[in-house]
Amino acid sequence: DGGITQSPKYLFRKEGQNVTLSCEQNLNHDAMYWYRQDPGQGLRLIYYSQIVNDFQKGDIAEGYSVSREKKESFPLTVTSAQKNPTAFYLCASNIPGPYNEQFFGPGTRLTVL
Amino acid sequence: GESVGLHLPTLSVQEGDNSIINCAYSNSASDYFIWYKQESGKGPQFIIDIRSNMDKRQGQRVTVLLNKTVKHLSLQIAATQPGDSAVYFCAETPYGNNRLAFGKGNQVVVIP
């Protein structure tokens, strides 16, 4: 079955540690996205990538980094510079184009202690 | 499950009744709109979309209405079922490219 996988579902880290969240898709989509979701707020875009080896900052990129070495994978690193990293992180992908919906993974809940 | 529904506008609806969820969007240049459903602890799922050259589109038990004059989008769910309990988000494309901007969401609670 085609889809997007994110792992792990729950992640706990100590303050000051970097942590990498995994996102893999087998939908053959060129574009991939990372969003952050906090209670009572809509999804906010962290980074996105339209093609392999290229990515752009979204609205809240500070304290995060990404790489796009393979079409299928778009890992997100939450660095110690991110002041409030505890959140629900969602990865999405789609075929680039103006009328193509984004497909979402199941999310990773990151808690920084 | 995830606490995404906290502090959101909540619609409580009796099972079998129709639900209407509203969304005001921000950019008159947006030309594509999507409704997503998010159940507790899961990622958003696509429900239905509409382009700006239309004012109504129907799916299975759902209808989306678009009023570009007042920048308003609504989602109607017919014969609401317990499985419809979720947070519903609208999304628009204000950037003229592949990026989406999401609304804050509306919590729907179905009363059996």
PDB file of C-alpha atoms in Angstrom:
ATOM      1  CA  ASP A   1       0.000   0.000   0.000  1.00  0.00           C
ATOM      2  CA  GLY A   2       1.211   3.501  -0.810  1.00  0.00           C
ATOM      3  CA  GLY A   3       1.447   6.058   1.919  1.00  0.00           C
ATOM      4  CA  ILE A   4       3.488   8.218   4.234  1.00  0.00           C
ATOM      5  CA  THR A   5       5.098   6.862   7.358  1.00  0.00           C
ATOM      6  CA  GLN A   6       6.446   8.809  10.271  1.00  0.00           C
ATOM      7  CA  SER A   7       8.428   7.354  13.096  1.00  0.00           C
ATOM      8  CA  PRO A   8       8.365   7.160  15.976  1.00  0.00           C
ATOM      9  CA  LYS A   9       4.796   8.027  16.988  1.00  0.00           C
ATOM     10  CA  TYR A  10       5.948   9.333  20.381  1.00  0.00           C
ATOM     11  CA  LEU A  11       9.394  10.766  21.102  1.00  0.00           C
ATOM     12  CA  PHE A  12      10.838  12.080  24.340  1.00  0.00           C
ATOM     13  CA  ARG A  13      14.033  14.058  24.570  1.00  0.00           C
ATOM     14  CA  LYS A  14      15.893  16.060  27.156  1.00  0.00           C
ATOM     15  CA  GLU A  15      16.183  19.795  26.750  1.00  0.00           C
ATOM     16  CA  GLY A  16      19.287  20.775  24.767  1.00  0.00           C
ATOM     17  CA  GLN A  17      19.412  17.614  22.658  1.00  0.00           C
ATOM     18  CA  ASN A  18      18.917  17.552  18.919  1.00  0.00           C
ATOM     19  CA  VAL A  19      16.389  15.030  17.639  1.00  0.00           C
ATOM     20  CA  THR A  20      15.573  13.817  14.119  1.00  0.00           C
ATOM     21  CA  LEU A  21      12.075  12.891  13.021  1.00  0.00           C
ATOM     22  CA  SER A  22      11.662  10.475  10.153  1.00  0.00           C
ATOM     23  CA  CYS A  23       9.303  10.854   7.189  1.00  0.00           C
ATOM     24  CA  GLU A  24       9.170   8.362   4.325  1.00  0.00           C
ATOM     25  CA  GLN A  25       6.757   8.165   1.397  1.00  0.00           C
ATOM     26  CA  ASN A  26       6.295   5.612  -1.374  1.00  0.00           C
ATOM     27  CA  LEU A  27       3.789   7.652  -3.364  1.00  0.00           C
ATOM     28  CA  ASN A  28       6.434   8.847  -5.830  1.00  0.00           C
ATOM     29  CA  HIS A  29       5.670  12.437  -4.873  1.00  0.00           C
ATOM     30  CA  ASP A  30       8.240  15.100  -5.664  1.00  0.00           C
ATOM     31  CA  ALA A  31       7.116  17.579  -2.994  1.00  0.00           C
ATOM     32  CA  MET A  32       7.317  17.016   0.758  1.00  0.00           C
ATOM     33  CA  TYR A  33       6.457  19.217   3.727  1.00  0.00           C
ATOM     34  CA  TRP A  34       6.894  19.477   7.476  1.00  0.00           C
ATOM     35  CA  TYR A  35       4.282  21.123   9.672  1.00  0.00           C
ATOM     36  CA  ARG A  36       4.031  21.799  13.350  1.00  0.00           C
ATOM     37  CA  GLN A  37       0.704  21.592  15.171  1.00  0.00           C
ATOM     38  CA  ASP A  38      -0.008  23.043  18.611  1.00  0.00           C
ATOM     39  CA  PRO A  39      -3.302  22.813  20.517  1.00  0.00           C
ATOM     40  CA  GLY A  40      -5.863  25.294  19.253  1.00  0.00           C
ATOM     41  CA  GLN A  41      -3.781  26.298  16.250  1.00  0.00           C
ATOM     42  CA  GLY A  42      -3.723  25.452  12.608  1.00  0.00           C
ATOM     43  CA  LEU A  43      -0.826  23.721  10.932  1.00  0.00           C
ATOM     44  CA  ARG A  44       2.250  25.888  10.503  1.00  0.00           C
ATOM     45  CA  LEU A  45       4.778  25.182   7.774  1.00  0.00           C
ATOM     46  CA  ILE A  46       8.346  24.558   8.902  1.00  0.00           C
ATOM     47  CA  TYR A  47      10.137  23.501   5.700  1.00  0.00           C
ATOM     48  CA  TYR A  48       9.189  22.178   2.306  1.00  0.00           C
ATOM     49  CA  SER A  49      10.941  20.582  -0.609  1.00  0.00           C
ATOM     50  CA  GLN A  50       9.752  20.542  -4.212  1.00  0.00           C
ATOM     51  CA  ILE A  51      12.524  18.302  -5.512  1.00  0.00           C
ATOM     52  CA  VAL A  52      15.457  16.228  -4.323  1.00  0.00           C
ATOM     53  CA  ASN A  53      18.430  18.219  -3.000  1.00  0.00           C
ATOM     54  CA  ASP A  54      16.379  21.393  -2.721  1.00  0.00           C
ATOM     55  CA  PHE A  55      14.265  22.793   0.123  1.00  0.00           C
ATOM     56  CA  GLN A  56      12.861  26.110   1.309  1.00  0.00           C
ATOM     57  CA  LYS A  57      12.038  27.617   4.673  1.00  0.00           C
ATOM     58  CA  GLY A  58       8.434  27.873   5.672  1.00  0.00           C
ATOM     59  CA  ASP A  59       6.914  30.252   8.180  1.00  0.00           C
ATOM     60  CA  ILE A  60       8.597  28.898  11.330  1.00  0.00           C
ATOM     61  CA  ALA A  61      11.955  27.434  10.217  1.00  0.00           C
ATOM     62  CA  GLU A  62      14.061  28.811  13.070  1.00  0.00           C
ATOM     63  CA  GLY A  63      15.502  26.020  15.207  1.00  0.00           C
ATOM     64  CA  TYR A  64      14.836  23.319  12.594  1.00  0.00           C
ATOM     65  CA  SER A  65      16.835  21.783   9.770  1.00  0.00           C
ATOM     66  CA  VAL A  66      16.008  19.346   6.965  1.00  0.00           C
ATOM     67  CA  SER A  67      17.661  17.369   4.197  1.00  0.00           C
ATOM     68  CA  ARG A  68      16.304  15.866   0.989  1.00  0.00           C
ATOM     69  CA  GLU A  69      18.873  13.402  -0.312  1.00  0.00           C
ATOM     70  CA  LYS A  70      16.299  10.934  -1.588  1.00  0.00           C
ATOM     71  CA  LYS A  71      12.888  11.435  -3.149  1.00  0.00           C
ATOM     72  CA  GLU A  72      11.284   9.143  -0.599  1.00  0.00           C
ATOM     73  CA  SER A  73      12.718  10.716   2.537  1.00  0.00           C
ATOM     74  CA  PHE A  74      12.546  14.128   4.189  1.00  0.00           C
ATOM     75  CA  PRO A  75      13.896  13.977   7.758  1.00  0.00           C
ATOM     76  CA  LEU A  76      13.421  16.911  10.136  1.00  0.00           C
ATOM     77  CA  THR A  77      15.935  17.758  12.856  1.00  0.00           C
ATOM     78  CA  VAL A  78      14.703  19.720  15.835  1.00  0.00           C
ATOM     79  CA  THR A  79      17.753  21.465  17.193  1.00  0.00           C
ATOM     80  CA  SER A  80      18.491  22.822  20.651  1.00  0.00           C
ATOM     81  CA  ALA A  81      17.955  26.305  19.206  1.00  0.00           C
ATOM     82  CA  GLN A  82      14.210  25.647  18.934  1.00  0.00           C
ATOM     83  CA  LYS A  83      12.869  27.347  22.040  1.00  0.00           C
ATOM     84  CA  ASN A  84       9.594  25.474  22.378  1.00  0.00           C
ATOM     85  CA  PRO A  85       9.939  22.136  20.570  1.00  0.00           C
ATOM     86  CA  THR A  86       7.177  20.185  22.279  1.00  0.00           C
ATOM     87  CA  ALA A  87       4.494  19.747  19.613  1.00  0.00           C
ATOM     88  CA  PHE A  88       2.846  17.379  17.164  1.00  0.00           C
ATOM     89  CA  TYR A  89       4.830  17.194  13.923  1.00  0.00           C
ATOM     90  CA  LEU A  90       3.192  16.273  10.626  1.00  0.00           C
ATOM     91  CA  CYS A  91       4.820  15.347   7.351  1.00  0.00           C
ATOM     92  CA  ALA A  92       2.987  15.628   4.037  1.00  0.00           C
ATOM     93  CA  SER A  93       3.676  15.058   0.366  1.00  0.00           C
ATOM     94  CA  ASN A  94       2.100  15.717  -3.009  1.00  0.00           C
ATOM     95  CA  ILE A  95       2.671  16.046  -6.711  1.00  0.00           C
ATOM     96  CA  PRO A  96       3.711  19.685  -7.253  1.00  0.00           C
ATOM     97  CA  GLY A  97       0.987  21.718  -8.868  1.00  0.00           C
ATOM     98  CA  PRO A  98      -1.654  24.295  -8.021  1.00  0.00           C
ATOM     99  CA  TYR A  99      -4.574  21.910  -7.560  1.00  0.00           C
ATOM    100  CA  ASN A 100      -3.049  18.913  -5.863  1.00  0.00           C
ATOM    101  CA  GLU A 101      -3.981  18.103  -2.300  1.00  0.00           C
ATOM    102  CA  GLN A 102      -1.340  17.181   0.238  1.00  0.00           C
ATOM    103  CA  PHE A 103      -1.336  13.728   1.814  1.00  0.00           C
ATOM    104  CA  PHE A 104      -0.378  13.512   5.471  1.00  0.00           C
ATOM    105  CA  GLY A 105       1.449  11.006   7.598  1.00  0.00           C
ATOM    106  CA  PRO A 106       0.236   9.916  11.051  1.00  0.00           C
ATOM    107  CA  GLY A 107       2.401  12.427  12.932  1.00  0.00           C
ATOM    108  CA  THR A 108       5.067  12.316  15.643  1.00  0.00           C
ATOM    109  CA  ARG A 109       4.403  13.705  19.106  1.00  0.00           C
ATOM    110  CA  LEU A 110       7.647  15.202  20.429  1.00  0.00           C
ATOM    111  CA  THR A 111       7.914  15.988  24.116  1.00  0.00           C
ATOM    112  CA  VAL A 112      10.987  17.751  25.442  1.00  0.00           C
ATOM    113  CA  LEU A 113      11.505  17.266  29.154  1.00  0.00           C
TER     114      LEU A 113
ATOM    115  CA  GLY B   1      -4.964  11.195  21.784  1.00  0.00           C
ATOM    116  CA  GLU B   2      -3.578  14.529  20.640  1.00  0.00           C
ATOM    117  CA  SER B   3      -5.017  17.678  22.167  1.00  0.00           C
ATOM    118  CA  VAL B   4      -5.472  19.442  18.836  1.00  0.00           C
ATOM    119  CA  GLY B   5      -9.113  20.147  19.653  1.00  0.00           C
ATOM    120  CA  LEU B   6      -8.381  22.238  22.720  1.00  0.00           C
ATOM    121  CA  HIS B   7      -9.553  25.851  22.549  1.00  0.00           C
ATOM    122  CA  LEU B   8     -11.200  25.369  19.161  1.00  0.00           C
ATOM    123  CA  PRO B   9     -14.737  26.411  18.231  1.00  0.00           C
ATOM    124  CA  THR B  10     -16.882  23.372  18.859  1.00  0.00           C
ATOM    125  CA  LEU B  11     -19.994  22.232  17.059  1.00  0.00           C
ATOM    126  CA  SER B  12     -22.110  19.688  18.906  1.00  0.00           C
ATOM    127  CA  VAL B  13     -24.549  17.887  16.636  1.00  0.00           C
ATOM    128  CA  GLN B  14     -27.054  15.117  17.168  1.00  0.00           C
ATOM    129  CA  GLU B  15     -26.392  11.918  15.272  1.00  0.00           C
ATOM    130  CA  GLY B  16     -28.376  11.947  12.051  1.00  0.00           C
ATOM    131  CA  ASP B  17     -28.586  15.733  11.817  1.00  0.00           C
ATOM    132  CA  ASN B  18     -26.705  17.790   9.241  1.00  0.00           C
ATOM    133  CA  SER B  19     -23.554  19.680  10.212  1.00  0.00           C
ATOM    134  CA  ILE B  20     -22.267  22.939   8.786  1.00  0.00           C
ATOM    135  CA  ILE B  21     -18.700  24.014   9.434  1.00  0.00           C
ATOM    136  CA  ASN B  22     -17.583  27.462   8.377  1.00  0.00           C
ATOM    137  CA  CYS B  23     -14.255  28.936   7.430  1.00  0.00           C
ATOM    138  CA  ALA B  24     -13.266  32.486   6.556  1.00  0.00           C
ATOM    139  CA  TYR B  25     -10.197  32.623   4.366  1.00  0.00           C
ATOM    140  CA  SER B  26      -7.748  35.447   4.123  1.00  0.00           C
ATOM    141  CA  ASN B  27      -6.534  35.941   0.591  1.00  0.00           C
ATOM    142  CA  SER B  28      -8.749  36.893  -2.328  1.00  0.00           C
ATOM    143  CA  ALA B  29      -6.056  35.557  -4.653  1.00  0.00           C
ATOM    144  CA  SER B  30      -6.419  31.996  -3.338  1.00  0.00           C
ATOM    145  CA  ASP B  31      -7.765  29.763  -6.061  1.00  0.00           C
ATOM    146  CA  TYR B  32      -7.866  26.318  -4.493  1.00  0.00           C
ATOM    147  CA  PHE B  33      -9.420  25.228  -1.219  1.00  0.00           C
ATOM    148  CA  ILE B  34      -9.392  21.964   0.686  1.00  0.00           C
ATOM    149  CA  TRP B  35     -11.228  20.557   3.688  1.00  0.00           C
ATOM    150  CA  TYR B  36      -9.353  18.116   5.901  1.00  0.00           C
ATOM    151  CA  LYS B  37     -10.586  15.949   8.765  1.00  0.00           C
ATOM    152  CA  GLN B  38      -8.301  15.113  11.672  1.00  0.00           C
ATOM    153  CA  GLU B  39      -9.227  12.459  14.195  1.00  0.00           C
ATOM    154  CA  SER B  40      -7.587  12.396  17.581  1.00  0.00           C
ATOM    155  CA  GLY B  41      -3.979  11.237  17.394  1.00  0.00           C
ATOM    156  CA  LYS B  42      -3.903  10.993  13.607  1.00  0.00           C
ATOM    157  CA  GLY B  43      -2.788  13.025  10.632  1.00  0.00           C
ATOM    158  CA  PRO B  44      -5.285  15.079   8.589  1.00  0.00           C
ATOM    159  CA  GLN B  45      -7.264  13.269   5.896  1.00  0.00           C
ATOM    160  CA  PHE B  46      -8.454  14.875   2.682  1.00  0.00           C
ATOM    161  CA  ILE B  47     -12.250  15.226   2.493  1.00  0.00           C
ATOM    162  CA  ILE B  48     -13.044  17.408  -0.498  1.00  0.00           C
ATOM    163  CA  ASP B  49     -11.604  20.260  -2.509  1.00  0.00           C
ATOM    164  CA  ILE B  50     -12.907  23.067  -4.694  1.00  0.00           C
ATOM    165  CA  ARG B  51     -11.383  25.441  -7.212  1.00  0.00           C
ATOM    166  CA  SER B  52     -12.227  29.118  -7.322  1.00  0.00           C
ATOM    167  CA  ASN B  53     -14.087  28.770 -10.619  1.00  0.00           C
ATOM    168  CA  MET B  54     -16.795  26.799  -8.789  1.00  0.00           C
ATOM    169  CA  ASP B  55     -19.153  27.734  -5.969  1.00  0.00           C
ATOM    170  CA  LYS B  56     -20.316  24.268  -4.980  1.00  0.00           C
ATOM    171  CA  ARG B  57     -18.979  20.748  -5.082  1.00  0.00           C
ATOM    172  CA  GLN B  58     -20.483  17.568  -3.722  1.00  0.00           C
ATOM    173  CA  GLY B  59     -18.953  14.360  -2.504  1.00  0.00           C
ATOM    174  CA  GLN B  60     -20.263  11.422  -0.583  1.00  0.00           C
ATOM    175  CA  ARG B  61     -22.341  12.958   2.261  1.00  0.00           C
ATOM    176  CA  VAL B  62     -20.310  16.172   2.043  1.00  0.00           C
ATOM    177  CA  THR B  63     -20.791  19.429   0.162  1.00  0.00           C
ATOM    178  CA  VAL B  64     -18.401  22.347   0.004  1.00  0.00           C
ATOM    179  CA  LEU B  65     -19.679  25.843  -0.748  1.00  0.00           C
ATOM    180  CA  LEU B  66     -17.438  28.710  -1.771  1.00  0.00           C
ATOM    181  CA  ASN B  67     -18.434  32.373  -1.594  1.00  0.00           C
ATOM    182  CA  LYS B  68     -15.598  34.387  -3.073  1.00  0.00           C
ATOM    183  CA  THR B  69     -17.358  37.700  -2.533  1.00  0.00           C
ATOM    184  CA  VAL B  70     -17.119  37.395   1.244  1.00  0.00           C
ATOM    185  CA  LYS B  71     -14.165  34.964   1.276  1.00  0.00           C
ATOM    186  CA  HIS B  72     -16.119  32.244   2.994  1.00  0.00           C
ATOM    187  CA  LEU B  73     -15.984  28.485   2.713  1.00  0.00           C
ATOM    188  CA  SER B  74     -18.331  25.993   4.313  1.00  0.00           C
ATOM    189  CA  LEU B  75     -18.486  22.228   4.668  1.00  0.00           C
ATOM    190  CA  GLN B  76     -21.830  20.524   5.015  1.00  0.00           C
ATOM    191  CA  ILE B  77     -21.998  16.974   6.318  1.00  0.00           C
ATOM    192  CA  ALA B  78     -25.279  15.165   5.763  1.00  0.00           C
ATOM    193  CA  ALA B  79     -26.671  12.706   8.307  1.00  0.00           C
ATOM    194  CA  THR B  80     -23.774  13.134  10.718  1.00  0.00           C
ATOM    195  CA  GLN B  81     -22.439   9.911  12.198  1.00  0.00           C
ATOM    196  CA  PRO B  82     -20.332   9.232  15.327  1.00  0.00           C
ATOM    197  CA  GLY B  83     -17.335   8.599  13.054  1.00  0.00           C
ATOM    198  CA  ASP B  84     -17.575  12.215  11.899  1.00  0.00           C
ATOM    199  CA  SER B  85     -16.409  13.431  15.323  1.00  0.00           C
ATOM    200  CA  ALA B  86     -13.090  15.144  14.589  1.00  0.00           C
ATOM    201  CA  VAL B  87     -11.393  18.471  13.981  1.00  0.00           C
ATOM    202  CA  TYR B  88     -12.043  19.915  10.536  1.00  0.00           C
ATOM    203  CA  PHE B  89      -9.587  22.282   8.848  1.00  0.00           C
ATOM    204  CA  CYS B  90      -9.942  24.409   5.772  1.00  0.00           C
ATOM    205  CA  ALA B  91      -6.859  25.191   3.721  1.00  0.00           C
ATOM    206  CA  GLU B  92      -6.257  27.725   0.953  1.00  0.00           C
ATOM    207  CA  THR B  93      -3.490  28.501  -1.515  1.00  0.00           C
ATOM    208  CA  PRO B  94      -2.679  32.156  -0.998  1.00  0.00           C
ATOM    209  CA  TYR B  95       0.822  31.953  -2.388  1.00  0.00           C
ATOM    210  CA  GLY B  96       0.080  30.993  -5.960  1.00  0.00           C
ATOM    211  CA  ASN B  97       2.210  27.899  -5.631  1.00  0.00           C
ATOM    212  CA  ASN B  98       2.238  24.568  -3.908  1.00  0.00           C
ATOM    213  CA  ARG B  99       1.962  25.909  -0.374  1.00  0.00           C
ATOM    214  CA  LEU B 100      -1.179  25.699   1.721  1.00  0.00           C
ATOM    215  CA  ALA B 101      -2.333  27.982   4.538  1.00  0.00           C
ATOM    216  CA  PHE B 102      -4.489  26.271   7.157  1.00  0.00           C
ATOM    217  CA  GLY B 103      -7.276  27.641   9.304  1.00  0.00           C
ATOM    218  CA  LYS B 104      -7.295  26.908  13.021  1.00  0.00           C
ATOM    219  CA  GLY B 105      -9.939  24.227  12.795  1.00  0.00           C
ATOM    220  CA  ASN B 106     -13.367  23.449  14.159  1.00  0.00           C
ATOM    221  CA  GLN B 107     -14.118  20.609  16.539  1.00  0.00           C
ATOM    222  CA  VAL B 108     -17.217  18.569  15.702  1.00  0.00           C
ATOM    223  CA  VAL B 109     -18.716  16.410  18.450  1.00  0.00           C
ATOM    224  CA  VAL B 110     -21.474  13.995  17.448  1.00  0.00           C
ATOM    225  CA  ILE B 111     -23.940  13.144  20.184  1.00  0.00           C
ATOM    226  CA  PRO B 112     -25.344   9.606  19.835  1.00  0.00           C
TER     227      PRO B 112
END
